Amino acid sequence: MIGRTALVTGASRGIGEAEAAKLESLGARVLRPSRAEMDLGDAASVEAWVGALTEPVDILINNAGINPIAPYDRVGETELA
C-alpha cells in the first residue's frame, strides 16, 4: 500500500474510520472527505471535489450510506436525499 492513495467515504466513524485507519497503517495516503466537503447526494459537489484532486486515486472505498426504513420498492429520491 505504500505510495498508494485511497479515497474512503464515510470515514469519520464506524466501519469507514476503521477501513481508513487500516489503509494508513499499511502505508497508504487516505483521503477522508467530510459531508461538508463532498455531498454524495449532489453530483456537482462530487465532481468539484474529485476535479480538485492533484493525484490519481488508486483505491476507492464507498462506505458512506443511508439507512431508510422501508421496503426497497418504496424508497424513492426523497428518502435518499
Coordinates of N, CA and C in Angstrom, one line a residue:
M1 N 0.8 -1.2 0.0 CA 0.0 0.0 0.0 C 0.8 1.3 0.0
I2 N 2.1 1.2 0.3 CA 3.0 2.3 0.4 C 2.9 3.0 -1.0
G3 N 2.7 4.3 -0.9 CA 2.7 5.1 -2.1 C 1.3 5.2 -2.8
R4 N 0.3 4.4 -2.3 CA -1.0 4.4 -2.9 C -1.9 5.5 -2.2
T5 N -2.8 6.0 -3.0 CA -3.8 7.0 -2.5 C -5.2 6.3 -2.4
A6 N -5.8 6.4 -1.3 CA -7.1 5.8 -1.1 C -8.1 6.9 -0.8
L7 N -9.3 6.8 -1.3 CA -10.5 7.6 -1.0 C -11.5 6.8 -0.3
V8 N -11.8 7.2 1.0 CA -12.8 6.5 1.8 C -13.9 7.4 2.2
T9 N -15.1 7.1 1.7 CA -16.2 7.9 2.1 C -16.8 7.4 3.4
G10 N -17.4 8.2 4.2 CA -17.9 7.7 5.5 C -16.9 7.3 6.5
A11 N -15.7 8.0 6.4 CA -14.6 7.6 7.2 C -14.5 8.3 8.6
S12 N -15.6 9.1 8.9 CA -15.5 9.8 10.2 C -15.8 9.0 11.4
R13 N -16.4 7.8 11.2 CA -16.7 6.9 12.3 C -17.0 5.5 11.8
G14 N -17.1 4.6 12.7 CA -17.5 3.2 12.4 C -16.6 2.5 11.4
I15 N -17.2 1.7 10.5 CA -16.5 0.9 9.6 C -15.6 1.7 8.7
G16 N -16.1 2.8 8.2 CA -15.2 3.7 7.4 C -14.0 4.2 8.1
E17 N -14.1 4.5 9.3 CA -13.0 5.0 10.1 C -12.0 3.9 10.3
A18 N -12.5 2.7 10.5 CA -11.6 1.5 10.7 C -10.9 1.1 9.4
E19 N -11.6 1.2 8.3 CA -11.0 0.9 7.0 C -9.9 2.0 6.7
A20 N -10.2 3.2 6.9 CA -9.2 4.3 6.7 C -8.0 4.1 7.5
A21 N -8.2 3.8 8.8 CA -7.0 3.5 9.7 C -6.2 2.4 9.3
K22 N -6.8 1.3 8.8 CA -6.1 0.1 8.3 C -5.2 0.5 7.1
L23 N -5.8 1.2 6.2 CA -5.1 1.6 5.0 C -3.9 2.4 5.4
E24 N -4.1 3.4 6.3 CA -3.0 4.2 6.7 C -1.9 3.4 7.4
S25 N -2.3 2.4 8.2 CA -1.3 1.5 8.9 C -0.5 0.7 7.9
L26 N -1.0 0.5 6.7 CA -0.3 -0.2 5.6 C 0.5 0.7 4.7
G27 N 0.4 2.0 5.0 CA 1.2 3.0 4.3 C 0.5 3.8 3.2
A28 N -0.8 3.6 3.1 CA -1.5 4.4 2.1 C -1.8 5.8 2.6
R29 N -1.9 6.7 1.6 CA -2.3 8.1 1.9 C -3.8 8.0 1.8
V30 N -4.6 8.4 2.8 CA -6.0 8.3 2.8 C -6.7 9.6 2.8
L31 N -7.6 9.8 1.8 CA -8.4 11.0 1.7 C -9.8 10.6 2.4
R32 N -10.2 11.5 3.3 CA -11.4 11.3 4.0 C -12.3 12.5 3.9
P33 N -13.0 12.7 2.8 CA -13.8 13.9 2.7 C -15.0 13.8 3.6
S34 N -15.3 15.0 4.3 CA -16.4 15.1 5.2 C -17.7 15.4 4.3
R35 N -18.8 15.3 5.0 CA -20.1 15.7 4.3 C -20.0 17.1 3.8
A36 N -19.4 18.0 4.6 CA -19.3 19.4 4.2 C -18.4 19.6 3.0
E37 N -17.4 18.8 2.8 CA -16.5 18.9 1.7 C -17.1 18.2 0.4
M38 N -17.8 17.1 0.5 CA -18.3 16.4 -0.6 C -19.6 15.8 -0.3
D39 N -20.7 16.3 -0.8 CA -22.0 15.8 -0.6 C -22.3 14.7 -1.7
L40 N -22.3 13.4 -1.3 CA -22.5 12.4 -2.2 C -23.9 12.3 -2.9
G41 N -24.8 13.1 -2.3 CA -26.1 13.2 -2.9 C -26.2 14.3 -4.0
D42 N -25.1 15.0 -4.2 CA -25.1 16.1 -5.2 C -24.0 15.8 -6.2
A43 N -24.3 15.5 -7.4 CA -23.3 15.1 -8.4 C -22.3 16.3 -8.6
A44 N -22.8 17.5 -8.6 CA -21.9 18.7 -8.8 C -20.9 18.8 -7.7
S45 N -21.3 18.5 -6.5 CA -20.4 18.5 -5.4 C -19.3 17.5 -5.5
V46 N -19.7 16.3 -5.9 CA -18.7 15.2 -6.1 C -17.7 15.5 -7.2
E47 N -18.3 16.0 -8.3 CA -17.4 16.4 -9.5 C -16.4 17.5 -9.1
A48 N -16.9 18.5 -8.3 CA -16.0 19.5 -7.9 C -14.9 19.0 -7.0
W49 N -15.2 18.2 -6.1 CA -14.2 17.6 -5.1 C -13.2 16.8 -5.9
V50 N -13.7 15.9 -6.7 CA -12.8 15.0 -7.4 C -12.0 15.8 -8.4
G51 N -12.6 16.7 -9.0 CA -11.9 17.6 -10.0 C -10.7 18.4 -9.4
A52 N -10.8 18.6 -8.1 CA -9.7 19.4 -7.4 C -8.6 18.5 -7.0
L53 N -8.7 17.2 -7.2 CA -7.6 16.3 -6.8 C -6.4 16.5 -7.7
T54 N -5.2 16.5 -7.2 CA -4.0 16.7 -8.0 C -3.3 15.4 -8.3
E55 N -3.8 14.3 -7.8 CA -3.1 13.0 -8.0 C -4.2 11.9 -8.2
P56 N -3.9 10.8 -8.8 CA -5.0 9.8 -9.0 C -5.3 9.1 -7.7
V57 N -6.5 8.5 -7.7 CA -6.9 7.7 -6.6 C -6.7 6.3 -7.0
D58 N -6.0 5.5 -6.2 CA -5.7 4.1 -6.5 C -6.8 3.2 -5.9
I59 N -7.3 3.6 -4.8 CA -8.3 2.7 -4.1 C -9.5 3.6 -3.7
L60 N -10.7 3.0 -4.0 CA -11.9 3.7 -3.6 C -12.7 2.8 -2.7
I61 N -13.1 3.3 -1.5 CA -14.0 2.6 -0.7 C -15.2 3.5 -0.4
N62 N -16.3 3.2 -1.1 CA -17.5 4.0 -0.9 C -18.3 3.4 0.2
N63 N -18.0 3.9 1.4 CA -18.6 3.4 2.6 C -19.8 4.2 3.1
A64 N -19.9 5.5 2.6 CA -21.0 6.3 3.1 C -22.3 5.7 2.7
G65 N -23.3 5.9 3.5 CA -24.6 5.3 3.1 C -25.7 5.9 4.0
I66 N -26.9 5.4 3.6 CA -28.1 5.8 4.3 C -28.8 4.6 4.8
N67 N -29.7 4.7 5.7 CA -30.5 3.6 6.2 C -31.9 3.9 6.3
P68 N -32.6 4.0 5.1 CA -34.0 4.2 5.1 C -34.8 3.0 5.6
I69 N -35.7 3.2 6.4 CA -36.5 2.1 7.0 C -37.8 2.0 6.1
A70 N -37.8 1.2 5.1 CA -38.9 1.0 4.2 C -38.6 -0.2 3.3
P71 N -39.6 -0.8 2.7 CA -39.3 -1.9 1.7 C -38.6 -1.2 0.6
Y72 N -37.7 -2.0 0.0 CA -36.8 -1.4 -1.1 C -37.6 -0.8 -2.2
D73 N -38.8 -1.3 -2.6 CA -39.6 -0.8 -3.7 C -40.3 0.5 -3.3
R74 N -40.2 0.9 -2.0 CA -40.9 2.1 -1.6 C -39.9 3.2 -1.3
V75 N -38.6 3.0 -1.5 CA -37.6 4.0 -1.2 C -37.4 4.8 -2.5
G76 N -37.7 6.1 -2.5 CA -37.5 7.0 -3.6 C -36.5 8.0 -3.4
E77 N -36.4 9.0 -4.3 CA -35.4 10.0 -4.3 C -35.5 10.9 -3.0
T78 N -36.7 11.1 -2.4 CA -36.8 11.9 -1.2 C -36.2 11.2 0.0
E79 N -36.3 9.9 0.0 CA -35.7 9.2 1.1 C -34.1 9.1 1.0
L80 N -33.7 9.2 -0.2 CA -32.2 9.0 -0.4 C -31.5 10.3 -0.2
A81 N -32.2 11.5 -0.2 CA -31.5 12.8 -0.1 C -31.1 13.1 1.3

